[in-house]
PDB file of C-alpha atoms in Angstrom:
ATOM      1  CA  UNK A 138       4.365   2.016 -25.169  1.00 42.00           C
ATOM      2  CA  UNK A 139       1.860  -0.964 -24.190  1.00 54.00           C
ATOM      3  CA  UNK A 140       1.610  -3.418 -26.167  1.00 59.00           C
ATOM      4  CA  UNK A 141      -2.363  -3.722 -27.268  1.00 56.00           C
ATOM      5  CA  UNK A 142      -4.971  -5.861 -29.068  1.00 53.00           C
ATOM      6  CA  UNK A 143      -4.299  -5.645 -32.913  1.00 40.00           C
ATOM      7  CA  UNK A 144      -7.204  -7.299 -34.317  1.00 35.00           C
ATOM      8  CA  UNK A 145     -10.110  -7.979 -32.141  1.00 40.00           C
ATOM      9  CA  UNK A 146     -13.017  -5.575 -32.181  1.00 39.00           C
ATOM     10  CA  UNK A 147     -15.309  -5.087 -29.453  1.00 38.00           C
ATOM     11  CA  UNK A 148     -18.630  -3.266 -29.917  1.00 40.00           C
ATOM     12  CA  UNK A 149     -20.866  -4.381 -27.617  1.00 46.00           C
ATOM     13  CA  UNK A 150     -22.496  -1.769 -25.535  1.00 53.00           C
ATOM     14  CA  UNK A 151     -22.165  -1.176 -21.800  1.00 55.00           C
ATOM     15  CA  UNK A 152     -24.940  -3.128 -20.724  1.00 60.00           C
ATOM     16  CA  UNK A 153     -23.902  -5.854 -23.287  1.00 84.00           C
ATOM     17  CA  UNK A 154     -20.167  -6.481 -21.689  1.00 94.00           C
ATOM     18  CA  UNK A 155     -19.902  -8.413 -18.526  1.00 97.00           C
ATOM     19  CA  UNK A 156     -17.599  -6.084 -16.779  1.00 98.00           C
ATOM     20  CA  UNK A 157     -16.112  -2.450 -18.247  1.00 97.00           C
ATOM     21  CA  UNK A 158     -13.470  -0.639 -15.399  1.00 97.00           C
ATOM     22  CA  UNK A 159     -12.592   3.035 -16.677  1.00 97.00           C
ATOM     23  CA  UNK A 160      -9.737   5.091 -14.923  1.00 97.00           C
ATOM     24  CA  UNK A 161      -9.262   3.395 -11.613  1.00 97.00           C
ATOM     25  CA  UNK A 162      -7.544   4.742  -9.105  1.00 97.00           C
ATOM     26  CA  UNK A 163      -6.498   3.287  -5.398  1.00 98.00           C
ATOM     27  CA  UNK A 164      -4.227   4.761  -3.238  1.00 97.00           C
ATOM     28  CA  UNK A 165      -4.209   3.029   0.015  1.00 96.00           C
ATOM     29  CA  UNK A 166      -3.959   5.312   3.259  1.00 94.00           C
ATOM     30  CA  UNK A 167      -0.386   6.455   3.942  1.00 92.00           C
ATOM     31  CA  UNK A 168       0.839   6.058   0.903  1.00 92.00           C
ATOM     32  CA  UNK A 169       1.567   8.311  -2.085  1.00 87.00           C
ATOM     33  CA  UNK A 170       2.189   5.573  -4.695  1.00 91.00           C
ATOM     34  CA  UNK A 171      -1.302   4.656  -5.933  1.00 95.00           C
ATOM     35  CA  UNK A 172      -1.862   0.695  -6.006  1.00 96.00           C
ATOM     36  CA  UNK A 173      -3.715   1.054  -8.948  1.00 97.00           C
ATOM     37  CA  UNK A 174      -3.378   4.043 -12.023  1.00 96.00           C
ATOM     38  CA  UNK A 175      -5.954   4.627 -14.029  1.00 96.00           C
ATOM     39  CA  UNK A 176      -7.221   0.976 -15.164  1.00 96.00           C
ATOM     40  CA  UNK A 177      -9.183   0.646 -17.937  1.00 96.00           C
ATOM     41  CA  UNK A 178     -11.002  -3.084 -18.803  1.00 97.00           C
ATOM     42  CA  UNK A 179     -13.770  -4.205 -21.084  1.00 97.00           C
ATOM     43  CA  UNK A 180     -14.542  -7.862 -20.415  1.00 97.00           C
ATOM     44  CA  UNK A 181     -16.911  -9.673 -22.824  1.00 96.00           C
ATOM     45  CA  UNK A 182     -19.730 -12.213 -21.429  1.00 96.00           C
ATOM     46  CA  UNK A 183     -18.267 -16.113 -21.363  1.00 96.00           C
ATOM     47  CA  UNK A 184     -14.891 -15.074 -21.579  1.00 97.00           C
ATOM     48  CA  UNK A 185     -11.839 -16.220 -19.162  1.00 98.00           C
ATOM     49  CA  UNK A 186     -10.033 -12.826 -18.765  1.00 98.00           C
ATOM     50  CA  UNK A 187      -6.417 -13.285 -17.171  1.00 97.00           C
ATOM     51  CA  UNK A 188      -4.612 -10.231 -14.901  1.00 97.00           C
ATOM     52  CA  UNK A 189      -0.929 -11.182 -14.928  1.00 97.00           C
ATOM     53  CA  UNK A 190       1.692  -9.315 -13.252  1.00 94.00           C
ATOM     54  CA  UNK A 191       4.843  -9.742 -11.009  1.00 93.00           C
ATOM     55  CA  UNK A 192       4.173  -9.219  -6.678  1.00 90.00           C
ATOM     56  CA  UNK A 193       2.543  -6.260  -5.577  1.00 90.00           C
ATOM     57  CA  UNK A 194       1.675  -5.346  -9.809  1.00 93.00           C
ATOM     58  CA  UNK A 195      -1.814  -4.170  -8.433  1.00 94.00           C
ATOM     59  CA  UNK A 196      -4.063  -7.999  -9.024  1.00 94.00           C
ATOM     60  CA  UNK A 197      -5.308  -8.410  -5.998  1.00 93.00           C
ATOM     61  CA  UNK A 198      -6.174  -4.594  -5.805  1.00 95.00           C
ATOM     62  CA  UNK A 199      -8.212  -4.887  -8.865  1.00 96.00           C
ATOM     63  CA  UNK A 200      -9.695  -8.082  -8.315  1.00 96.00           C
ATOM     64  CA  UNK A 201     -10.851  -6.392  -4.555  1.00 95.00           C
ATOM     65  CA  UNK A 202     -12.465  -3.522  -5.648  1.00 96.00           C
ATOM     66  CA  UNK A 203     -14.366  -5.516  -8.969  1.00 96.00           C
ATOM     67  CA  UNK A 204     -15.451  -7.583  -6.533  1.00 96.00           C
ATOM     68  CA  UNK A 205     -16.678  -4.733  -3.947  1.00 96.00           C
ATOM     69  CA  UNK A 206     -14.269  -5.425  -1.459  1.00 95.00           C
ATOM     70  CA  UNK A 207     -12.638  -2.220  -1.582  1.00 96.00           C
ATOM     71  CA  UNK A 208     -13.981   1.314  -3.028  1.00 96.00           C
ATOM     72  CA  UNK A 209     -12.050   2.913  -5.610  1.00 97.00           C
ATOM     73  CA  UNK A 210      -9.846   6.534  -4.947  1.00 97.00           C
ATOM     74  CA  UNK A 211     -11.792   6.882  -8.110  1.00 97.00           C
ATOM     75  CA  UNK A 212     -13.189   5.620 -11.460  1.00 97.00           C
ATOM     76  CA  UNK A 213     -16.105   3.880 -12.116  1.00 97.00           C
ATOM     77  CA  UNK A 214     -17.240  -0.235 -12.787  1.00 97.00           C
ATOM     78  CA  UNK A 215     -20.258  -1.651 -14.565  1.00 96.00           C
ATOM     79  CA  UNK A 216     -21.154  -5.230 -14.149  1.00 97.00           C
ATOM     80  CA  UNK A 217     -24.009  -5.948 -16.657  1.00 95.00           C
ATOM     81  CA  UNK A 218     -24.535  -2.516 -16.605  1.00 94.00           C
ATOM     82  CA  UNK A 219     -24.899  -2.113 -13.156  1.00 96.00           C
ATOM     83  CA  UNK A 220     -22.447   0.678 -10.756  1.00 96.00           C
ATOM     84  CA  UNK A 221     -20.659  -1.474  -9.027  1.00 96.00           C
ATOM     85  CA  UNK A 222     -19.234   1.436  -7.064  1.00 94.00           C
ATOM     86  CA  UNK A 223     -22.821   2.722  -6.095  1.00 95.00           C
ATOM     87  CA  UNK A 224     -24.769  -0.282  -5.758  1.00 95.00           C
ATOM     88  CA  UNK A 225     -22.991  -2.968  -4.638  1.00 94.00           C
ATOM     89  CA  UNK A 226     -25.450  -5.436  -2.912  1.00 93.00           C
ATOM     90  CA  UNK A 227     -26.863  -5.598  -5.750  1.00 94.00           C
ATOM     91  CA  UNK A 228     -23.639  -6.509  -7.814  1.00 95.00           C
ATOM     92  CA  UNK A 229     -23.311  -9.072  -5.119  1.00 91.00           C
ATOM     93  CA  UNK A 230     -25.577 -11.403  -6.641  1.00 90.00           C
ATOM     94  CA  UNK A 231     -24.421 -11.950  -9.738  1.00 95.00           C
ATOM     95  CA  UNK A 232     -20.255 -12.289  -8.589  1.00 97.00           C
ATOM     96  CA  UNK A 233     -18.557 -15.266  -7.349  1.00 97.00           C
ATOM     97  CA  UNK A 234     -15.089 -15.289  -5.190  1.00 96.00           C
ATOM     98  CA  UNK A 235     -12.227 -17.455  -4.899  1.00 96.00           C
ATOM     99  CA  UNK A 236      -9.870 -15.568  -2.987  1.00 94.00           C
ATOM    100  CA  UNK A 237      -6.021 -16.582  -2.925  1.00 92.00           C
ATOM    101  CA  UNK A 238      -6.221 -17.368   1.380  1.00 92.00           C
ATOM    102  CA  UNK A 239      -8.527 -20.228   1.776  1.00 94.00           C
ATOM    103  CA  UNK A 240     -11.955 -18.415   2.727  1.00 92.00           C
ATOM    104  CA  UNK A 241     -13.229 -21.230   4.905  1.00 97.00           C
ATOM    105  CA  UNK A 242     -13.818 -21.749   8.551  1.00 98.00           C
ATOM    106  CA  UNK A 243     -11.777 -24.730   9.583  1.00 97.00           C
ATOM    107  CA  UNK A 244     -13.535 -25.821  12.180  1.00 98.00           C
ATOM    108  CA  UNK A 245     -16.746 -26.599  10.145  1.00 98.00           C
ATOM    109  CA  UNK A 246     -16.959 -29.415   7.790  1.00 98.00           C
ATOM    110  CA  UNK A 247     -16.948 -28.734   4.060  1.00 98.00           C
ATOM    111  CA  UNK A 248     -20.250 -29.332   3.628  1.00 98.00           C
ATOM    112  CA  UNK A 249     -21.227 -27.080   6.396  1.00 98.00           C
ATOM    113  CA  UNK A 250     -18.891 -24.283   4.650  1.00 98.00           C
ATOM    114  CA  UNK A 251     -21.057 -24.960   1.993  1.00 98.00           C
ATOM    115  CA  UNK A 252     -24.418 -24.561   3.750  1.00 98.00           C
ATOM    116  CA  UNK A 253     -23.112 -21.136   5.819  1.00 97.00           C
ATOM    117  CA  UNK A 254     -22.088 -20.014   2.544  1.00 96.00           C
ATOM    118  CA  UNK A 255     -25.257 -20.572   0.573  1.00 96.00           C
ATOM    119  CA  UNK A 256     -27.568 -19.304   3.063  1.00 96.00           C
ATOM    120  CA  UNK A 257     -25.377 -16.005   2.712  1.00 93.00           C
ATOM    121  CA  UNK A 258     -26.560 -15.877  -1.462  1.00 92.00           C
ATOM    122  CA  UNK A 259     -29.967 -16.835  -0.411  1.00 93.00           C
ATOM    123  CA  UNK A 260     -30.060 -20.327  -1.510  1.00 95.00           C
ATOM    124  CA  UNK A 261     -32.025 -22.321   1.005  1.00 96.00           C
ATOM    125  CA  UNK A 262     -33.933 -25.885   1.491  1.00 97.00           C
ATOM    126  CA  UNK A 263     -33.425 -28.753  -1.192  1.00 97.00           C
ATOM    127  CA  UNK A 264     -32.095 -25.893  -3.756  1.00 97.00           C
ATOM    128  CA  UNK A 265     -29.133 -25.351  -1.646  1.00 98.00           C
ATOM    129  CA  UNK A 266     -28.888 -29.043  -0.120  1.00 97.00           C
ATOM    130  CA  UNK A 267     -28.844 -30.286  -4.350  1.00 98.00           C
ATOM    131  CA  UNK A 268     -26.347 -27.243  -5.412  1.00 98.00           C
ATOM    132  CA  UNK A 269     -23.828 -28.480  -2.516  1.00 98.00           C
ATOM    133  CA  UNK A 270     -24.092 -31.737  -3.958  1.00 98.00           C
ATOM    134  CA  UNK A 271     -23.778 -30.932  -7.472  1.00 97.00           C
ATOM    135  CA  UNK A 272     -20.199 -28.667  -6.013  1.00 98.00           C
ATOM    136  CA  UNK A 273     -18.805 -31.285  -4.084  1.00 98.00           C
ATOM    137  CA  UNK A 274     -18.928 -34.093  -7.142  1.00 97.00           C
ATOM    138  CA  UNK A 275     -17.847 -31.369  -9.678  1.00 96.00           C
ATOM    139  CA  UNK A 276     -14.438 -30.444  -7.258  1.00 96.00           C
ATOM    140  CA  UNK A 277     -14.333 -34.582  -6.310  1.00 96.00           C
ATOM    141  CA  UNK A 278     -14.886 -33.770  -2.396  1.00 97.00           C
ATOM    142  CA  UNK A 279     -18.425 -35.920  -2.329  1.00 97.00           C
ATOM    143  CA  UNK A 280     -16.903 -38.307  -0.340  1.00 97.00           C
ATOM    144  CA  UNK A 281     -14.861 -36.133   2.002  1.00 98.00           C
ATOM    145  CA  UNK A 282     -18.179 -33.966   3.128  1.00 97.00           C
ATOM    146  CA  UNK A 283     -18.615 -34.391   6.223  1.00 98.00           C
ATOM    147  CA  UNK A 284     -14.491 -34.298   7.228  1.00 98.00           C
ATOM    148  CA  UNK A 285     -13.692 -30.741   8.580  1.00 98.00           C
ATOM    149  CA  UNK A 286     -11.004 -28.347   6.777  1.00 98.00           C
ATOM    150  CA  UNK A 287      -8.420 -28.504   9.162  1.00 97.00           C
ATOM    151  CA  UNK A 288      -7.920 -31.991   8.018  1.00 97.00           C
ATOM    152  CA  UNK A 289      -8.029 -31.022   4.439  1.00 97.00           C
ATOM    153  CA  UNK A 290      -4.368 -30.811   2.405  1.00 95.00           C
ATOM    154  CA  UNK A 291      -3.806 -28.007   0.427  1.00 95.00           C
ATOM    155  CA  UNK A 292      -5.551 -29.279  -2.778  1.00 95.00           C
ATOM    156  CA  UNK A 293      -8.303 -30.436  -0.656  1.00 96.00           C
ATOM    157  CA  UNK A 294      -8.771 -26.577   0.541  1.00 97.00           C
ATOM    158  CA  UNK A 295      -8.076 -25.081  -2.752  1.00 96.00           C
ATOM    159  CA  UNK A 296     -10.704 -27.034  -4.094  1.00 96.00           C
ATOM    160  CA  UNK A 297     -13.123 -26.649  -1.337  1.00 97.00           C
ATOM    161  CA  UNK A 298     -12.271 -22.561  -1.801  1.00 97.00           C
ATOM    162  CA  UNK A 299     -13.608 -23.314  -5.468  1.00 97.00           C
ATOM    163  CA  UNK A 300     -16.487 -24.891  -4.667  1.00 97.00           C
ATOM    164  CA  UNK A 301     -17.795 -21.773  -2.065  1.00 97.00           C
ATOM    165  CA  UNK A 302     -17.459 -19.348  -4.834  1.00 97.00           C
ATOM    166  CA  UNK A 303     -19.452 -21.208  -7.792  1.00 97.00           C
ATOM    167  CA  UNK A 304     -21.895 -22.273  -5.372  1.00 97.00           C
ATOM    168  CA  UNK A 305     -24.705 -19.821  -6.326  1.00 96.00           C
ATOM    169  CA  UNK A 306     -23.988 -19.873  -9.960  1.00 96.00           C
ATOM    170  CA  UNK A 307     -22.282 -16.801 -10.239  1.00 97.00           C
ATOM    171  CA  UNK A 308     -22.298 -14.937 -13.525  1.00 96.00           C
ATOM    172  CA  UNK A 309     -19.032 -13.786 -12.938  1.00 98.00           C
ATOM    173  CA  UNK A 310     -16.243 -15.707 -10.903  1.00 98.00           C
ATOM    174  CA  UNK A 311     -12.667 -13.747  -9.657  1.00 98.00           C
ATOM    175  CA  UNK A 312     -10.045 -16.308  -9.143  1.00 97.00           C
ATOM    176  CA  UNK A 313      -7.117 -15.326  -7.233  1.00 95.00           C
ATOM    177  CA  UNK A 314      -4.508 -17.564  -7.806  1.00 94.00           C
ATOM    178  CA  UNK A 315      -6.823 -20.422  -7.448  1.00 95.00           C
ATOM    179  CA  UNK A 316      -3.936 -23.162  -7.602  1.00 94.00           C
ATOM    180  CA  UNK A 317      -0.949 -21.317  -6.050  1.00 93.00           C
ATOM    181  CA  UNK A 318       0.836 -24.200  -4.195  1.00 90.00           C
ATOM    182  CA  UNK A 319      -0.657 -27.424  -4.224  1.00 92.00           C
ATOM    183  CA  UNK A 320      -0.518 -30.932  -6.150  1.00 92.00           C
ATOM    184  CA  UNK A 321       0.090 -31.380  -9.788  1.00 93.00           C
ATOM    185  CA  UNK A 322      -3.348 -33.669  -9.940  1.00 93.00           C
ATOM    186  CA  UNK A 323      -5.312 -31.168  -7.605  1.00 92.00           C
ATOM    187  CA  UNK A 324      -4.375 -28.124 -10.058  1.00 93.00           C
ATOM    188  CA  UNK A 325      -4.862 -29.902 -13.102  1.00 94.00           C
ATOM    189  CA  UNK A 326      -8.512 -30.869 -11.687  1.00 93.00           C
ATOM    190  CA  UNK A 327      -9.115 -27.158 -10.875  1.00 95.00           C
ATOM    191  CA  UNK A 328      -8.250 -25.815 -14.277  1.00 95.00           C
ATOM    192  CA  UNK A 329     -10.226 -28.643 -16.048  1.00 95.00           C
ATOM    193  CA  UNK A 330     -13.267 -27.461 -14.183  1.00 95.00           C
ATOM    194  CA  UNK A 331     -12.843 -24.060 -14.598  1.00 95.00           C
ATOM    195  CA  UNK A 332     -12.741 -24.589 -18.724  1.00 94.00           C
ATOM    196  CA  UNK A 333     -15.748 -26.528 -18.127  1.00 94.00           C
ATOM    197  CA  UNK A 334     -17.198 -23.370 -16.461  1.00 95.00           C
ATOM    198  CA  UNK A 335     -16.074 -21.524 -19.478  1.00 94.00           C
ATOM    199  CA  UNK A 336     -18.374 -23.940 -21.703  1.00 94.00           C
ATOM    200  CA  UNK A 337     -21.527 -23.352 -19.558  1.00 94.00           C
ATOM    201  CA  UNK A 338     -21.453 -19.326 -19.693  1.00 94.00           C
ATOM    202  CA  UNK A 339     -19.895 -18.133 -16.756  1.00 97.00           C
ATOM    203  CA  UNK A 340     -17.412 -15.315 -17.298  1.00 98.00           C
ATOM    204  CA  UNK A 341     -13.940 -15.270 -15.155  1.00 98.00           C
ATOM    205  CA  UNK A 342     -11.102 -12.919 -14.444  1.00 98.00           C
ATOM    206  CA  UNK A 343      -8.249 -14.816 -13.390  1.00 95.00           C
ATOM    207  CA  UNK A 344      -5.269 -14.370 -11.598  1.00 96.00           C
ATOM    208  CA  UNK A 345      -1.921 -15.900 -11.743  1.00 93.00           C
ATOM    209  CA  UNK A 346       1.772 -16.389 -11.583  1.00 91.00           C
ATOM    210  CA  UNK A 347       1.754 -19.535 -14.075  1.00 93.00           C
ATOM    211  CA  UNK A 348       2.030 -18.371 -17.257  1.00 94.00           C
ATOM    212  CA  UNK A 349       1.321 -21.969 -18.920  1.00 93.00           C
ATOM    213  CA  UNK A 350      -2.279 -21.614 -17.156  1.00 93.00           C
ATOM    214  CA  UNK A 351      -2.707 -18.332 -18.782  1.00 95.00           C
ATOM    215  CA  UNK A 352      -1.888 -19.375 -21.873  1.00 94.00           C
ATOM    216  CA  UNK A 353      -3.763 -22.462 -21.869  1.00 92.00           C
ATOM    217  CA  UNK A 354      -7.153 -21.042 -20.247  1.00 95.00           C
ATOM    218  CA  UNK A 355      -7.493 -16.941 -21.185  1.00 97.00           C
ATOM    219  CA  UNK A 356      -9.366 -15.642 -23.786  1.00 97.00           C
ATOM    220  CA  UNK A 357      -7.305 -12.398 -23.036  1.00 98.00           C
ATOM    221  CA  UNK A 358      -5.116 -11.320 -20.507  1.00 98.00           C
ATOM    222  CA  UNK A 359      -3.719  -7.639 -19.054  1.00 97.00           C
ATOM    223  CA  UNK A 360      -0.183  -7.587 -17.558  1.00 97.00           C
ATOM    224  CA  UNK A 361      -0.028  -5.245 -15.268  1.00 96.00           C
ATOM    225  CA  UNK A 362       3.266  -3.418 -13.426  1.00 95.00           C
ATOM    226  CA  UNK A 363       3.100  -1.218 -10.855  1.00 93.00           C
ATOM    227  CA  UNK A 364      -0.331  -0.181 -11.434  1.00 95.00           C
ATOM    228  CA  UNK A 365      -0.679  -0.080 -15.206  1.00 95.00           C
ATOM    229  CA  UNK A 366      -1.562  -2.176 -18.003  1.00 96.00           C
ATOM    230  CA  UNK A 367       1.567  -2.634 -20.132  1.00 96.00           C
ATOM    231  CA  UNK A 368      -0.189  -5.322 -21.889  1.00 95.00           C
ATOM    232  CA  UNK A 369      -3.509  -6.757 -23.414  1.00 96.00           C
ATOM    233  CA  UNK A 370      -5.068  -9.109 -26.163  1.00 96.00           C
ATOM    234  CA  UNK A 371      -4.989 -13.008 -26.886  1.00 96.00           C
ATOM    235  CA  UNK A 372      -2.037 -14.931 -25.342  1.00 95.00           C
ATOM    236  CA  UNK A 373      -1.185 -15.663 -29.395  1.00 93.00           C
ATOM    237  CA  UNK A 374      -1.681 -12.123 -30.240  1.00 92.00           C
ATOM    238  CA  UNK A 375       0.672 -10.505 -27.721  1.00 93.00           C
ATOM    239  CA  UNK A 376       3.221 -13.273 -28.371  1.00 92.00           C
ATOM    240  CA  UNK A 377       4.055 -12.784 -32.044  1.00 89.00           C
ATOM    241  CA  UNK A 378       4.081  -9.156 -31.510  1.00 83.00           C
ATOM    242  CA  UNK A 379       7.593  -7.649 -32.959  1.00 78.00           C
ATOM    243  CA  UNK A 380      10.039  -8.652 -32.219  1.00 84.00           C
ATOM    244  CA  UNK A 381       8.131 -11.915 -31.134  1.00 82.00           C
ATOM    245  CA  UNK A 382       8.677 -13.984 -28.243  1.00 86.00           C
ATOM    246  CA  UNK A 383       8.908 -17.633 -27.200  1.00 87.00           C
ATOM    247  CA  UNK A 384       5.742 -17.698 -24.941  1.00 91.00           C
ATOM    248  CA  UNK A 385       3.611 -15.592 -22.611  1.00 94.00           C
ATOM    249  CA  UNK A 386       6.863 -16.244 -20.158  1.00 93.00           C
ATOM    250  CA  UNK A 387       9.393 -14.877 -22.450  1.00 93.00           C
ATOM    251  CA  UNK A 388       6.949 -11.912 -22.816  1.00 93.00           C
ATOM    252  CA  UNK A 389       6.095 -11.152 -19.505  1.00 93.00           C
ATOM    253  CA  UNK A 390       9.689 -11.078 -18.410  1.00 93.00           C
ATOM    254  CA  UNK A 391      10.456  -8.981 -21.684  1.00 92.00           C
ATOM    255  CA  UNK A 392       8.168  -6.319 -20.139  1.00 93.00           C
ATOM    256  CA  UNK A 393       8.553  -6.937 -16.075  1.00 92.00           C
ATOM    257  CA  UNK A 394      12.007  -7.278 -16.105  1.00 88.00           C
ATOM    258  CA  UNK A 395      13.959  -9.806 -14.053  1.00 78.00           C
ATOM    259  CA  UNK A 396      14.507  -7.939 -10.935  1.00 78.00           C
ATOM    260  CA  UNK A 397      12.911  -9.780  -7.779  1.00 75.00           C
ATOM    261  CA  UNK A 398       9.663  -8.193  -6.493  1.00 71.00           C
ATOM    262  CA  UNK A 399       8.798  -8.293  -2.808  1.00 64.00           C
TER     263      UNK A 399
END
C-alpha cells in the first residue's frame, strides 16, 4: 500500500490549484508496459513539488506531457484551470522548462540563447533586452554574455539552461534534474535561486536523483516506480511514517529496492 499524506488538507478548487493530473496513462508505441499508470497530482500555487523515482520510474514522462510535450494515452491536466491536453498554446504561456539535456544552441552566445528564446514567449524590445539582464545576474553569467555555449563548462550550461526557462516569468517551472553532474558551487547556486523563486510565487515540480535536494527544497514530493506513485506528502511526513526511517534516502530505497535500474 502507498504510503500517503496524513495530515495536510487540500481544498482548494480546480481553478484554485496550480496543476491537478487525474488517471494518466502513456504507453509509448511498441510497447505494452505503460510508462505511466494512472497518475493522479494536485499541486498547490507557490509550492516546490518534487517527483522522485529510480531510472526509467516514469519522471521525465510526466514532466513531458505536464509540460505539453507529449499527449497522454489518456487522463486529463488542468493548469490554473485550463486543459492542458486540449489547449495547449495556451498552457504555453504560463509554463517554464528546464529540461535535463542542455536546451541551448551552442553555437550562439548565451545572451543570444536568451534573445531566440524570448522572442519565442513574445517578449520583445527593452522588456526582453532588461529580463535577459535581470537572468544573467540572477544565474551569475552577466559577465560571460557574449561567450558562446560550446565554451561553457557544465555548470556554466546548467545554469544558462536555468536561465532560458525563467526567462518569461513562468508561473510554473519543470526542472528536470536541473543539477545532475556539475560543480558543488554551480549546484549549490542553482538550488539557492530556485528557493528564491519559491519566495517570489512561482510554483515548481522538480525532478531528481539527490535526495538531500529533495529534502531540503520540496514542499511535497511523489516517488514514483514503474509508473505509480508509491509515495506522497512532506519529506518529514513520509519519513517518520512506521516504522520510520533515517531520511528521504533510507525511504526511497525502503520502497525502490536496491536492485540497479537501467
Amino acid at each position: 500500500m502507498p504510503l500517503t499524506e496524513t495530515s495536510e488538507k487540500y481544498t482548494q478548487s480546480n481553478k484554485e490549484k496550480a496543476l491537478v493530473a487525474k488517471g494518466l496513462v502513456k504507453i509509448y508505441k511498441g510497447s505494452s508496459h505503460p510508462a505511466l499508470s494512472g497518475l493522479e497530482l494536485s499541486i498547490n500555487p507557490g509550492e516546490i513539488f518534487g517527483l522522485l523515482g529510480p531510472n526509467g520510474a516514469g519522471k521525465t514522462t510526466a514532466i513531458s506531457i505536464m509540460s505539453t510535450l507529449l499527449r497522454p494515452t489518456s487522463g486529463s491536466i488542468a493548469i490554473y484551470g485550463i486543459d492542458a491536453v486540449k489547449q495547449p498554446n495556451q498552457i504555453k504561456k504560463l509554463i517554464g522548462l528546464v529540461p535535463q539535456d542542455i536546451d541551448l544552441y551552442a553555437n550562439l552566445t548565451v545572451r543570444e540563447n536568451l534573445c531566440y528564446f524570448g522572442r519565442i514567449c513574445g517578449l520583445k524590445g527593452e522588456k526582453l533586452k532588461s529580463r535577459i539582464a535581470e537572468c544573467l545576474e540572477m544565474v551569475g553569467l552577466e559577465k560571460k554574455a557574449d561567450q558562446l555555449i560550446f565554451k561553457f563548462s557544465g555548470g556554466m550550461k546548467r545554469r544558462a539552461n536555468l536561465a532560458a526557462g525563467i526567462l518569461h516569468k513562468p508561473r510554473i517551472l519543470f526542472l528536470d534534474e536541473p543539477t545532475v553532474g556539475i560543480d558543488a558551487q554551480s549546484r549549490n547556486m542553482i538550488l539557492e535561486k530556485l528557493s528564491l523563486l519559491k519566495e517570489n510565487g512561482t510554483t515548481m515540480i522538480y525532478t531528481t536523483h539527490y535526495m538531500d535536494e529533495a529534502e531540503e527544497l520540496c514542499n511535497r514530493v511523489a516517488i514514483i516506480d514503474e509508473g505509480h506513485i508509491i509515495a506522497k506528502g512532506s519529506p518529514k511526513q513520509l519519513i517518520v511514517q512506521p516504522p520510520g526511517h533515517n531520511g528521504l534516502k533510507d525511504l526511497f530505497l525502503a520502497l525502490t529496492g536496491k536492485r540497479l535500474r537501467d
